[in-house]
CSV table of C-alpha atoms in Angstrom, one decimal:
chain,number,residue,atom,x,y,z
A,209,UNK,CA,0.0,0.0,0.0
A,210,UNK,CA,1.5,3.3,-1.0
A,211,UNK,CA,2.6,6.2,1.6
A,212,UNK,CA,-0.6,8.9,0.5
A,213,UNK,CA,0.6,12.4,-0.3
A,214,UNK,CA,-1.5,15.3,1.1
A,215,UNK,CA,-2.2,18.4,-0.3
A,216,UNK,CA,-2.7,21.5,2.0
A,217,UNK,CA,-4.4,24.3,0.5
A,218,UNK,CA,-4.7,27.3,3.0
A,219,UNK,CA,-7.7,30.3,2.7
A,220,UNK,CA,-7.7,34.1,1.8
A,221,UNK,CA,-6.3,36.6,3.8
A,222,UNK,CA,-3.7,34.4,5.3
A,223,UNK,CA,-0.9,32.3,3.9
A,224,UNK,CA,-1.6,28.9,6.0
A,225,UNK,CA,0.5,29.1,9.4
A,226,UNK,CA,-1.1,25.8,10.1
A,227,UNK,CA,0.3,24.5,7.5
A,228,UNK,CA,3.8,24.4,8.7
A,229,UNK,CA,2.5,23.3,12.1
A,230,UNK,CA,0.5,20.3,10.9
A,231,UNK,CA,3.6,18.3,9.3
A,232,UNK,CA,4.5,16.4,11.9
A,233,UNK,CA,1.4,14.7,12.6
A,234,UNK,CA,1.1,14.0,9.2
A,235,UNK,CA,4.6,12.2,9.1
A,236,UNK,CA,3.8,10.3,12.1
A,237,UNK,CA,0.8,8.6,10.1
A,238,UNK,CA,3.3,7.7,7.1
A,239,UNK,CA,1.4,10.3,5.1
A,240,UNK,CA,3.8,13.2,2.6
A,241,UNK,CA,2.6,16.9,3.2
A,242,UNK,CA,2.9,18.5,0.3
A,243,UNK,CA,1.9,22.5,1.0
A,244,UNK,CA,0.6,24.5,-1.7
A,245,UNK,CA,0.7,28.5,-1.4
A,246,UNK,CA,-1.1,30.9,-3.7
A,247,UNK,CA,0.0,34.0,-2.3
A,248,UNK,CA,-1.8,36.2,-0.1
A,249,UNK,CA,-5.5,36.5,-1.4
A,250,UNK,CA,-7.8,39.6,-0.4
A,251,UNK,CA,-11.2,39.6,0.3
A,252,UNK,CA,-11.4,41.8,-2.8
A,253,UNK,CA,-10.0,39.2,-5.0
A,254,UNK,CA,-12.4,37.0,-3.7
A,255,UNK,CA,-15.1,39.1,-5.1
A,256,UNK,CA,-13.9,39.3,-8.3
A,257,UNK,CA,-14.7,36.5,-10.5
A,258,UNK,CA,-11.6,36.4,-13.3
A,259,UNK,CA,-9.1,36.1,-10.0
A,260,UNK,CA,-11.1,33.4,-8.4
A,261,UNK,CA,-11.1,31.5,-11.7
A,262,UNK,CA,-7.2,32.2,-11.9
A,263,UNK,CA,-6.5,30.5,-8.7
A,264,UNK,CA,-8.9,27.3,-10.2
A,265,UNK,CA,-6.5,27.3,-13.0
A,266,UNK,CA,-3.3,27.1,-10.8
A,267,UNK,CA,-5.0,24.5,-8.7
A,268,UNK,CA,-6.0,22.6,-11.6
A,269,UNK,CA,-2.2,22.6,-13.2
A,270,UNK,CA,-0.6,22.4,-9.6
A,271,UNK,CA,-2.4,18.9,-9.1
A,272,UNK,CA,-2.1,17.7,-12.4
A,273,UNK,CA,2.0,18.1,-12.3
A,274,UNK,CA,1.8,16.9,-8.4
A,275,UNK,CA,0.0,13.5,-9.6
A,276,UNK,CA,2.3,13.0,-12.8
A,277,UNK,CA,5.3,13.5,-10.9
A,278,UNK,CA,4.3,11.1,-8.6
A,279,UNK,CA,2.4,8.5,-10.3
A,280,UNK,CA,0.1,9.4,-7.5
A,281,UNK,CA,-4.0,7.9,-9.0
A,282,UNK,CA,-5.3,10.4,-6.1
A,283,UNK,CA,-4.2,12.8,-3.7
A,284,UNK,CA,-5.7,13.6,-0.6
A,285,UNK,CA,-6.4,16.9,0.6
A,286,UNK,CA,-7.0,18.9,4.3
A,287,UNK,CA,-8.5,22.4,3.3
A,288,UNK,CA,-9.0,25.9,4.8
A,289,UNK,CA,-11.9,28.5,4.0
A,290,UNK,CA,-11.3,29.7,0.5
A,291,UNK,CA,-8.9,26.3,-0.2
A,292,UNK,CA,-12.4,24.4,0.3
A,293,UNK,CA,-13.9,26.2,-2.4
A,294,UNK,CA,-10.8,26.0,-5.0
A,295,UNK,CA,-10.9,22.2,-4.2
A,296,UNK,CA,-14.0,21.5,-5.1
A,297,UNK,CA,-14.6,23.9,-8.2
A,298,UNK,CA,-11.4,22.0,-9.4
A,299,UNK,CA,-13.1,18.5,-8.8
A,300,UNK,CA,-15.9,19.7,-10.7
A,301,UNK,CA,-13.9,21.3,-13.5
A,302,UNK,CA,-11.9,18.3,-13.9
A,303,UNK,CA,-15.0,16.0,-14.2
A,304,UNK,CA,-12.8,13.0,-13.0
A,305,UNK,CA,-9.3,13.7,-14.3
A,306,UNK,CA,-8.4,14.6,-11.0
A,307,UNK,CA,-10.2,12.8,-8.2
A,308,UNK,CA,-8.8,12.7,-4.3
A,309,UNK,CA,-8.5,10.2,-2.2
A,310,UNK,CA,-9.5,11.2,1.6
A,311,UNK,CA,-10.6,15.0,2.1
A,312,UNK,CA,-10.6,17.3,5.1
A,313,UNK,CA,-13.0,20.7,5.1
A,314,UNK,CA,-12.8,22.8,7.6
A,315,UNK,CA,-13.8,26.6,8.0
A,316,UNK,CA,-15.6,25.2,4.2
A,317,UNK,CA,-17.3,27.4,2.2
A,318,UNK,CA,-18.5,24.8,0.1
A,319,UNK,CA,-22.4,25.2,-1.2
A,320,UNK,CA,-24.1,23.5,1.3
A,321,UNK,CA,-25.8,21.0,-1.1
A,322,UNK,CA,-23.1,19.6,-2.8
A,323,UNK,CA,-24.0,16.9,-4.5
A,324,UNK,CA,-21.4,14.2,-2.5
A,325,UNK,CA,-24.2,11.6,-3.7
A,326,UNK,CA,-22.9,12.0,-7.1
A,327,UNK,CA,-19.2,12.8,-6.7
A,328,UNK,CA,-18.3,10.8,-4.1
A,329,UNK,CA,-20.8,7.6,-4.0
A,330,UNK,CA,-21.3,6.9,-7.7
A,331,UNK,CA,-18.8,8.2,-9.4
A,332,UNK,CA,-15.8,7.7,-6.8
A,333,UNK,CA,-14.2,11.0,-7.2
A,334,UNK,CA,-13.5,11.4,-3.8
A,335,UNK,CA,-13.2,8.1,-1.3
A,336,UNK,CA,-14.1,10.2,1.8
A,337,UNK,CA,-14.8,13.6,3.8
A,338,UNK,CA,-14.5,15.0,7.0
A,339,UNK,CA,-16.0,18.2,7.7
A,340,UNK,CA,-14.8,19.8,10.4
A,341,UNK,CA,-16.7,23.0,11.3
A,342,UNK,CA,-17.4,25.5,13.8
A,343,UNK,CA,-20.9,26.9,14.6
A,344,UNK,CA,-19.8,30.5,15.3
A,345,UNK,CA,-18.4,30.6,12.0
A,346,UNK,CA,-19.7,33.7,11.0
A,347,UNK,CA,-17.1,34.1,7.6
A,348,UNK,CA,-19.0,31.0,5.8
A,349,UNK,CA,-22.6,32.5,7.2
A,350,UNK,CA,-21.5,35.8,4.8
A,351,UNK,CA,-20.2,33.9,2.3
A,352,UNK,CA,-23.3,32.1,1.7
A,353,UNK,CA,-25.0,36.0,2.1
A,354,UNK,CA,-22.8,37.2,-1.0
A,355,UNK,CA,-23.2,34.4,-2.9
A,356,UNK,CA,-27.1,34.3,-2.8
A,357,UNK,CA,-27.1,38.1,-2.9
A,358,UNK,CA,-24.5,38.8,-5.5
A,359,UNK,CA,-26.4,36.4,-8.2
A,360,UNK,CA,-24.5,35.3,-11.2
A,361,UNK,CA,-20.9,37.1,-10.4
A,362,UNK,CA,-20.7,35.3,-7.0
A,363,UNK,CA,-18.8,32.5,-6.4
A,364,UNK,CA,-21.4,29.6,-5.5
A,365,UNK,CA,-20.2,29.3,-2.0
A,366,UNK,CA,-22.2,28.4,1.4
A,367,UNK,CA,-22.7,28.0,5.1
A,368,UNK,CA,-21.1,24.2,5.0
A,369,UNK,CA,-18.8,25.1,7.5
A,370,UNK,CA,-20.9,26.0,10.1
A,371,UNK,CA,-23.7,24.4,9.0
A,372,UNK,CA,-23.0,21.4,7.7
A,373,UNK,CA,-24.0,20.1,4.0
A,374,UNK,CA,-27.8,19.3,3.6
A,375,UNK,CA,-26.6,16.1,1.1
A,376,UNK,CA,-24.9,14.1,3.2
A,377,UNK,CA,-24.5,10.7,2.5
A,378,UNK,CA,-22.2,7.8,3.8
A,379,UNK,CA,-18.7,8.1,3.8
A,380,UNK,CA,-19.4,12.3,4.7
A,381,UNK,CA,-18.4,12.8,8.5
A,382,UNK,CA,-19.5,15.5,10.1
A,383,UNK,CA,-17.8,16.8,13.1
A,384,UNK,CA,-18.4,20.0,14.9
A,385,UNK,CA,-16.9,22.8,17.4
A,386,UNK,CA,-18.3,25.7,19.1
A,387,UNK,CA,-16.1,28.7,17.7
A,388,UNK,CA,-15.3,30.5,14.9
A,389,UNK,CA,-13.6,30.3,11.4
A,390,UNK,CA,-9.9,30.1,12.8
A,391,UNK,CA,-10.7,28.4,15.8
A,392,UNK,CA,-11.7,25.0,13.6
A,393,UNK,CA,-8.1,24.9,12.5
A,394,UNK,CA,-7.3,23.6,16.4
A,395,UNK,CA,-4.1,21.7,16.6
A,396,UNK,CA,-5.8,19.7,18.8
A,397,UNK,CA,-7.6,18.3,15.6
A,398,UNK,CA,-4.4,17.4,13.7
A,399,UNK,CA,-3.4,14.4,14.5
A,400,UNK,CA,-7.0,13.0,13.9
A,401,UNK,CA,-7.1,14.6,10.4
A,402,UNK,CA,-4.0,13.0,9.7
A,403,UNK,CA,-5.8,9.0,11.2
A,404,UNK,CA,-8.4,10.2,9.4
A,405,UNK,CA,-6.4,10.4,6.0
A,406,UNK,CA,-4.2,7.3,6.4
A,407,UNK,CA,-7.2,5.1,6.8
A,408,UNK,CA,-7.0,2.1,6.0
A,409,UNK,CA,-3.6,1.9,7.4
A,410,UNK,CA,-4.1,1.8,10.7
A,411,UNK,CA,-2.9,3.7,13.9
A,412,UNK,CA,-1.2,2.5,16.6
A,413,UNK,CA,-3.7,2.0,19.3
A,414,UNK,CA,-6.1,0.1,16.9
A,415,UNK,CA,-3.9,-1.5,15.1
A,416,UNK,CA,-2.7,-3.4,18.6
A,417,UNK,CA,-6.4,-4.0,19.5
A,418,UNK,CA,-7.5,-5.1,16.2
A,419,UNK,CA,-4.5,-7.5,16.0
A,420,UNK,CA,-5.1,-9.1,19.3
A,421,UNK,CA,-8.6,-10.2,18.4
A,422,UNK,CA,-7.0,-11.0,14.8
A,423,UNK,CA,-4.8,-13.4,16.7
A,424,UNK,CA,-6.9,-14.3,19.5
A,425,UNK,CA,-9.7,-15.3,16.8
A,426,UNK,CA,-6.8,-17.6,14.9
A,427,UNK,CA,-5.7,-19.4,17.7
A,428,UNK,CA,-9.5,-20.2,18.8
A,429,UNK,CA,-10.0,-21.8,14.8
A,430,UNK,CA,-7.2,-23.6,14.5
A,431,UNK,CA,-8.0,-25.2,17.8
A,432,UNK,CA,-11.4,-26.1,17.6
A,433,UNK,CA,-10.8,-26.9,13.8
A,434,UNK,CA,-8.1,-29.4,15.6
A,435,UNK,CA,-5.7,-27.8,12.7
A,436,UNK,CA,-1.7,-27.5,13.9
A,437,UNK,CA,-1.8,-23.2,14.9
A,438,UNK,CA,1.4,-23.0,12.5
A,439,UNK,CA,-0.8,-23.8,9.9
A,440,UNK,CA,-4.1,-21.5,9.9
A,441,UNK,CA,-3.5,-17.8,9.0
A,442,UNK,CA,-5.3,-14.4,9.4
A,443,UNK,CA,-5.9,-11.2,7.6
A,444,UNK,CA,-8.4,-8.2,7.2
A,445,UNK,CA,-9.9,-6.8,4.2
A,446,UNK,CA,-11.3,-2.9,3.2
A,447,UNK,CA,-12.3,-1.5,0.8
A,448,UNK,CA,-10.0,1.3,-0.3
A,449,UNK,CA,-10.3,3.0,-4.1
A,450,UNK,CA,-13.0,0.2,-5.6
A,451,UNK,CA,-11.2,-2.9,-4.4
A,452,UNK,CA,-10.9,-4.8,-1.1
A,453,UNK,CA,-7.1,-5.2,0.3
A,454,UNK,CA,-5.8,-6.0,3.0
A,455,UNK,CA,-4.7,-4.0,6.2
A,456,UNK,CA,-1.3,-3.2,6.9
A,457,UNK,CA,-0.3,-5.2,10.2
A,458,UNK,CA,-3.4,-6.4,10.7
A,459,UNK,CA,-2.5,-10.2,10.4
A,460,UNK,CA,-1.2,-12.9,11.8
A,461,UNK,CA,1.1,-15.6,10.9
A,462,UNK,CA,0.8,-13.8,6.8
A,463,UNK,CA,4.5,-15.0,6.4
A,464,UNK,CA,3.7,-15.3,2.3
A,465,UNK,CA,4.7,-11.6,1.2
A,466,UNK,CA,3.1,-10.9,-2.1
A,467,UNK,CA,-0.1,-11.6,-0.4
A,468,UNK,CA,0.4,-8.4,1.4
A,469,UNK,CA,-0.8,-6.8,-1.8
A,470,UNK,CA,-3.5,-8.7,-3.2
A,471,UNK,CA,-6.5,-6.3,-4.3
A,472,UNK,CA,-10.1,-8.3,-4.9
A,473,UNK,CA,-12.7,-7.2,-6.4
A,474,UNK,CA,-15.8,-6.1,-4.4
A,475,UNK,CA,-18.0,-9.5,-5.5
A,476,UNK,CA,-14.9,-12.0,-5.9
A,477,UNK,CA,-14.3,-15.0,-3.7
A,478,UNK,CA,-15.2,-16.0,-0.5
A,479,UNK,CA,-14.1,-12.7,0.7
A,480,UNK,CA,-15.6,-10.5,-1.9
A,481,UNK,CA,-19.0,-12.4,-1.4
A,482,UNK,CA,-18.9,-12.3,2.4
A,483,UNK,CA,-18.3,-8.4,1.7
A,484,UNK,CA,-21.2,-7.2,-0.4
A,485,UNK,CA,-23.7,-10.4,1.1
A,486,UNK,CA,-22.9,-9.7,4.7
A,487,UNK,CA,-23.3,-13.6,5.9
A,488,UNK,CA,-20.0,-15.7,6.2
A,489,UNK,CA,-18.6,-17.9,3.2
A,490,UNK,CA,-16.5,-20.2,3.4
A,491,UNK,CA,-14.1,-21.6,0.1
A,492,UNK,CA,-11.6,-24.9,0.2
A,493,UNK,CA,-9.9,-26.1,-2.9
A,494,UNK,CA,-11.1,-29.5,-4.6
A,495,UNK,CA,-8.6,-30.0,-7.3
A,496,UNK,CA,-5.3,-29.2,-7.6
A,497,UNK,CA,-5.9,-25.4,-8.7
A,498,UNK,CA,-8.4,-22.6,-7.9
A,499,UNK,CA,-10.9,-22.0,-10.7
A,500,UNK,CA,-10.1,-19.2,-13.2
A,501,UNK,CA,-13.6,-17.5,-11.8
A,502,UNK,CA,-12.6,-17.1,-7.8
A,503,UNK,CA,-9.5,-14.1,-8.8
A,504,UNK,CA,-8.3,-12.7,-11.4
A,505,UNK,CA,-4.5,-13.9,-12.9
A,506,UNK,CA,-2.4,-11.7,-11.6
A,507,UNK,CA,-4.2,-11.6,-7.8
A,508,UNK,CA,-4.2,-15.5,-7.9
A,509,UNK,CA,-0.6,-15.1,-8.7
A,510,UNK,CA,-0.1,-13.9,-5.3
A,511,UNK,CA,-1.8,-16.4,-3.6
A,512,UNK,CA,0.4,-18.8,-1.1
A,513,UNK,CA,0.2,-21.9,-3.2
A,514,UNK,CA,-0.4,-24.1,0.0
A,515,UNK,CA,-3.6,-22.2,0.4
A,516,UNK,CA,-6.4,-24.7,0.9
A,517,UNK,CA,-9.4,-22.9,2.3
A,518,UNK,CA,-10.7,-19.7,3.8
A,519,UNK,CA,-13.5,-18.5,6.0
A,520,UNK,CA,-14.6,-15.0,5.3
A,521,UNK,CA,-16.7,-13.3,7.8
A,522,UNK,CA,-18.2,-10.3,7.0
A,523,UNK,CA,-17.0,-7.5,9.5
A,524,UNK,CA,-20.0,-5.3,10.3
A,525,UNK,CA,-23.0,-5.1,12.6
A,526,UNK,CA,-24.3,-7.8,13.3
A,527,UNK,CA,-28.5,-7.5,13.0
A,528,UNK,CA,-31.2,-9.7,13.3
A,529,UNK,CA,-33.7,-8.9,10.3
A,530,UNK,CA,-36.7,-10.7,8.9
A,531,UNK,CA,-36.0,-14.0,10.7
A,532,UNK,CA,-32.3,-13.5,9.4
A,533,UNK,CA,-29.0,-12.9,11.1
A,534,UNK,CA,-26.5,-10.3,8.8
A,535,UNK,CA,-24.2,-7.7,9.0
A,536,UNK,CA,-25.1,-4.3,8.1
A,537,UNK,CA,-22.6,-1.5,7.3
A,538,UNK,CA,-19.6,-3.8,6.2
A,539,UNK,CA,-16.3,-2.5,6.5
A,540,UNK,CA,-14.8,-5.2,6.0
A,541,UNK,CA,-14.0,-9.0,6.3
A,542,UNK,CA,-12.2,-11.2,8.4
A,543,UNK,CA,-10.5,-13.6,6.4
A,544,UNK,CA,-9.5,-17.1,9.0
A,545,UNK,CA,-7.5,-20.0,5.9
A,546,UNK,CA,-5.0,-22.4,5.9
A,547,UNK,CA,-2.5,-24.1,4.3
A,548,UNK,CA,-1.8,-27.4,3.0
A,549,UNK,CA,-5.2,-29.4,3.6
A,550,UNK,CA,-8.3,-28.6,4.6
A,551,UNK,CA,-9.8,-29.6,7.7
A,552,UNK,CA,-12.3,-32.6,8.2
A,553,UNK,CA,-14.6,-30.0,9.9
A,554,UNK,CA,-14.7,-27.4,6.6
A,555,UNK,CA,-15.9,-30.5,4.5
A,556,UNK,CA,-18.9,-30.9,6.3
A,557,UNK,CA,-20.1,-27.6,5.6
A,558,UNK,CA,-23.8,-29.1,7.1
A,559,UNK,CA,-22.4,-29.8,10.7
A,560,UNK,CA,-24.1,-27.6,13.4
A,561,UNK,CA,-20.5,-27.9,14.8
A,562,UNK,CA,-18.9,-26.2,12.5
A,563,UNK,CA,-22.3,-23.7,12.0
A,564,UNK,CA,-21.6,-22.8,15.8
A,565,UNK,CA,-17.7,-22.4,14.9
A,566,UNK,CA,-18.6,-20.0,12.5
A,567,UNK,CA,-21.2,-18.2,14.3
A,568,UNK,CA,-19.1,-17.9,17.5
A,569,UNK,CA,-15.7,-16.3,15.4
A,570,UNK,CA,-17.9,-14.1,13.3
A,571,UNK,CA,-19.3,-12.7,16.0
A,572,UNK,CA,-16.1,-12.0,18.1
A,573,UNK,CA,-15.1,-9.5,15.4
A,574,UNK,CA,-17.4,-7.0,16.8
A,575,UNK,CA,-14.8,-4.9,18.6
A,576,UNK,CA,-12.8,-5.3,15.1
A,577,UNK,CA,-15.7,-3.6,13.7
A,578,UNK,CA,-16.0,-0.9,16.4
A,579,UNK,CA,-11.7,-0.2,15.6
A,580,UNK,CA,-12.5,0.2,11.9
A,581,UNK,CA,-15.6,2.4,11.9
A,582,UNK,CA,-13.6,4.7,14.2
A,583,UNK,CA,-10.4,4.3,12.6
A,584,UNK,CA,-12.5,5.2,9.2
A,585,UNK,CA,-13.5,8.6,10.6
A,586,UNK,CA,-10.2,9.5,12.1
A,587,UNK,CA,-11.3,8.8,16.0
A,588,UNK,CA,-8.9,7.2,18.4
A,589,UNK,CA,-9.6,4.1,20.8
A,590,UNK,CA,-12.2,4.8,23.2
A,591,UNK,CA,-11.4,3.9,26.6
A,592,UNK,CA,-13.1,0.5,27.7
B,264,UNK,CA,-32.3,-19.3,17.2
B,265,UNK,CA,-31.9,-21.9,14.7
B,266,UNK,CA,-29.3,-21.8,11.6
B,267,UNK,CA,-31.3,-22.5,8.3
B,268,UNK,CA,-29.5,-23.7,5.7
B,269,UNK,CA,-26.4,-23.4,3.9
B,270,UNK,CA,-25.7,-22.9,0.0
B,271,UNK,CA,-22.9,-24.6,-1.9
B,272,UNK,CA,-22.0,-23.2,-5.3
B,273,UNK,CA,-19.5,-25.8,-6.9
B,274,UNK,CA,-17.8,-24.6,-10.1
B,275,UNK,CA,-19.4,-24.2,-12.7
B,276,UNK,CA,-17.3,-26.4,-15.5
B,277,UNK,CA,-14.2,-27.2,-12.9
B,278,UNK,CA,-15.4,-28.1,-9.9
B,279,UNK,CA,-12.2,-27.1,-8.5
B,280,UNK,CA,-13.1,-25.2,-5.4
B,281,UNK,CA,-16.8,-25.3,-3.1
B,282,UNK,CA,-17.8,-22.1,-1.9
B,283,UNK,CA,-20.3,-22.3,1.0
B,284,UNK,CA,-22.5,-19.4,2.4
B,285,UNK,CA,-23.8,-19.8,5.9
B,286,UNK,CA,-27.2,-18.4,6.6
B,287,UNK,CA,-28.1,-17.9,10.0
B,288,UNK,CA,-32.1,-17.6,10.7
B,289,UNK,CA,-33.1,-16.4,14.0
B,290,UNK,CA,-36.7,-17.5,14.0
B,291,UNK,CA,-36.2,-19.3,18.1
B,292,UNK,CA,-33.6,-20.0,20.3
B,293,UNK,CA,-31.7,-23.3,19.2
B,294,UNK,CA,-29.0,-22.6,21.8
B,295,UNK,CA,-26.5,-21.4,19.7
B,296,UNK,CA,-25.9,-18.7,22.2
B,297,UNK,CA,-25.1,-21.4,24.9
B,298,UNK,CA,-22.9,-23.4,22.3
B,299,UNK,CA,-21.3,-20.6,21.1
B,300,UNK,CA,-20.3,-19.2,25.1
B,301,UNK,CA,-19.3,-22.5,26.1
B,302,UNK,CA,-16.6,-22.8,22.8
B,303,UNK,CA,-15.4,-19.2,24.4
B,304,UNK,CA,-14.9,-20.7,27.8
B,305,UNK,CA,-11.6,-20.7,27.7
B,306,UNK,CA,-11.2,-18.1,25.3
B,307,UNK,CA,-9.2,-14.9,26.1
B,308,UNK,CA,-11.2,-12.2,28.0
B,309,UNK,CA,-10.9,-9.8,25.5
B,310,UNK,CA,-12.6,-12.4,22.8
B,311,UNK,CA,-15.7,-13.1,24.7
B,312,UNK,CA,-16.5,-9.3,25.4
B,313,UNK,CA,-16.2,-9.1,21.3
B,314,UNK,CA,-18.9,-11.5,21.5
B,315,UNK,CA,-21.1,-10.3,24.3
B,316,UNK,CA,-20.7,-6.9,22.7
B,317,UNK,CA,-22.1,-8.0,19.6
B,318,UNK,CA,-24.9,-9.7,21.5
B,319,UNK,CA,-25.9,-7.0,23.0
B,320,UNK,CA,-25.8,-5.0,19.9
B,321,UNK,CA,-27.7,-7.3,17.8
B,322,UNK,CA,-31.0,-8.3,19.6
B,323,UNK,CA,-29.7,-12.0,19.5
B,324,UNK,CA,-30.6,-12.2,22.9
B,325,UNK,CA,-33.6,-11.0,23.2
């Protein structure tokens, strides 16, 4: 999984002291600031439409160097006031040329219904937002006053960071302060920004609770599978930009490296199926080869050859539902397999045994689930 | 709560791999719950509070 590079883009009347100040905490998350400065920009400027279109332009050209330079597919991006506005008028300009990865607003001035239906659910130009924002904003309450007041010449800007968007849809996360426009940028908030961004890669404190269960949840399947421990591996799935892959760290016993990278498709496999069905699956090997139709070549490339079978339990929460039990809100799956033969147990898939088996390690993941839903929004570990 | 059925899917010209979907139908208690608490017996502490948590969470026990 790449290191993500992060765009700041300050607002007018300032030239981003935050900026500076919010590089570490970026570094400590594996992530590559990358600070962009457009001068100092007036309020006056602001008003006048040629120079707001002028600093789109730059945006559009900064970004577009920034990405080929890199080989970067997306870029990620923590905003300021005017910067919020440039952003998004260049991800609309660019009508998915330029898309970002994991977006931060704060002090936004963003039209408060942005359609994040259409940009960020269907057609993926953005993976996910944080909007940080601060009721007393009063800045983004006048520039939603010019804008509806000044008609055709004003930019089309809004209340979104006081107020919030009125379009809000999943993977838009909404997080609020009592204060003003300068106030939102709190250092306080940095290092959350910066979780927030590096998601799925996960930090420190959840990464050592999530592994413990990964472990824990192992050791309990190879023993009541009455499989040697050596011999039964684990791994977590997310989706991150339209494919499921696996979390850095967030394994045990994955000693076969290229698995490390394998990316699935959303429907593929045990794992993909588990993902978008939200019941457990389970896969084991009949021949001597997977069928062409579980992963594509070059994933199934990567597989550990000893591979025999997998369990995928969906990693979400668990609801009982018309007389069925599913998960809901899937972030991702647990994947238990093993290596070399598959166990008596697996081939009886009929066995209330084995049903219970399943049941009791599918439901352990819960805590898992509560790590990656608070991981995904940039929260730290709650204390228990 | 009872477990329904399950669903294999063999290959369809291969038959090289079995892919098996548990269902889990929650019509009346079957005891699952007590099967399920008794395999985490002597499971770490941390494990059985995943569980309990998602009990709780779920209406399974209810």
């Amino acid at each position: 999984m790449p290191h993500k590079i992060v765009v700041t883009l300050h607002g007018i009347r300032t030239r981003g002291q935050w900026q500076k100040q919010i590089t570490p905490y970026l570094a400590r998350h594996g992530l590559i600031p990358y600070h962009l400065d457009y001068g100092f920009f007036g309020l006056v400027s602001f008003l006048v439409p040629w120079a707001r279109a002028s600093r789109v332009q730059w945006l559009r050209g900064e970004l577009r160097d920034l990405m080929d330079r890199t080989g970067a597919k997306r870029v990620s991006l923590i905003a300021h006031s005017f910067g919020t506005w440039l952003a998004l008028e260049v991800l609309e300009a660019e009508n998915g040329n330029i898309r970002f990865d994991r977006v931060v607003l704060t002090g936004s001035i963003v039209r408060r219904d942005f359609p994040w239906g259409a940009t960020l659910m269907r057609r993926r130009w953005i993976q996910a937002l944080r909007n940080e924002r601060a009721t007393g904003d009063w800045v983004v309450r006048a520039a939603e006053l010019f804008s509806r007041l000044a008609g055709p010449i004003a930019a089309r800007a809004g209340a979104s960071g006081a107020l919030g968007f009125n379009t809000a849809c999943p993977g838009v996360h909404d997080r609020s302060i009592d204060g003003g426009h300068s106030e939102v940028l709190n250092i306080a908030n940095y290092d959350k920004w910066a979780r927030f961004i590096a998601y799925p890669r996960l930090p420190d404190d959840h990464l050592r609770r999530v592994r413990m269960l990964v472990q824990q949840i192992r050791a309990l399947a190879a023993q009541r599978l009455g499989v040697d421990a050596d011999l039964v591996r684990a791994n977590i799935f997310v989706p991150s930009a339209n494919a499921l892959r696996m979390i850095p760290g967030a394994w045990d016993n994955m000693t076969w490296a290229p698995e490390h990278d394998i990316e699935l498709e959303l429907d593929h496999g045990s794992t993909g199926r588990a993902f978008t069905d939200g019941t457990p699956f389970s896969i084991r090997r009949l021949g001597a080869s997977w069928t062409a139709g579980v992963l594509p070549g070059p994933e199934q490339a990567k597989l550990n050859p000893r591979l025999q079978w997998v369990l995928s339990l969906p990693i979400g929460r668990i609801v009982t539902q018309d007389d069925f039990t599913k998960a809901r809100d899937v972030v991702g799956v647990l994947n238990v397999d093993g290596l070399d033969s598959v166990p008596p147990l697996l081939q009886t898939p009929g066995d209330p045994t084995l049903k219970t088996l399943v049941f009791t390690l599918w439901a352990s993941t819960e805590k898992i689930r509560e790590s990656l839903a608070l991981a995904d929004t940039g929260e730290p570990l709650h204390d228990d | 709560m009872t477990i329904d059925r399950h669903a294999t899917h063999p290959a369809t010209t291969e038959h090289h791999e079995e892919i098996v979907q548990f269902v889990f139908r929650s019509a009346a208690s079957s005891g699952l719950l007590d099967r399920a608490r008794a395999l985490l017996d002597a499971a770490p502490r941390e494990l059985a509070e995943s569980f309990e948590q998602a009990v709780r969470t779920s209406g399974l026990a209810s």
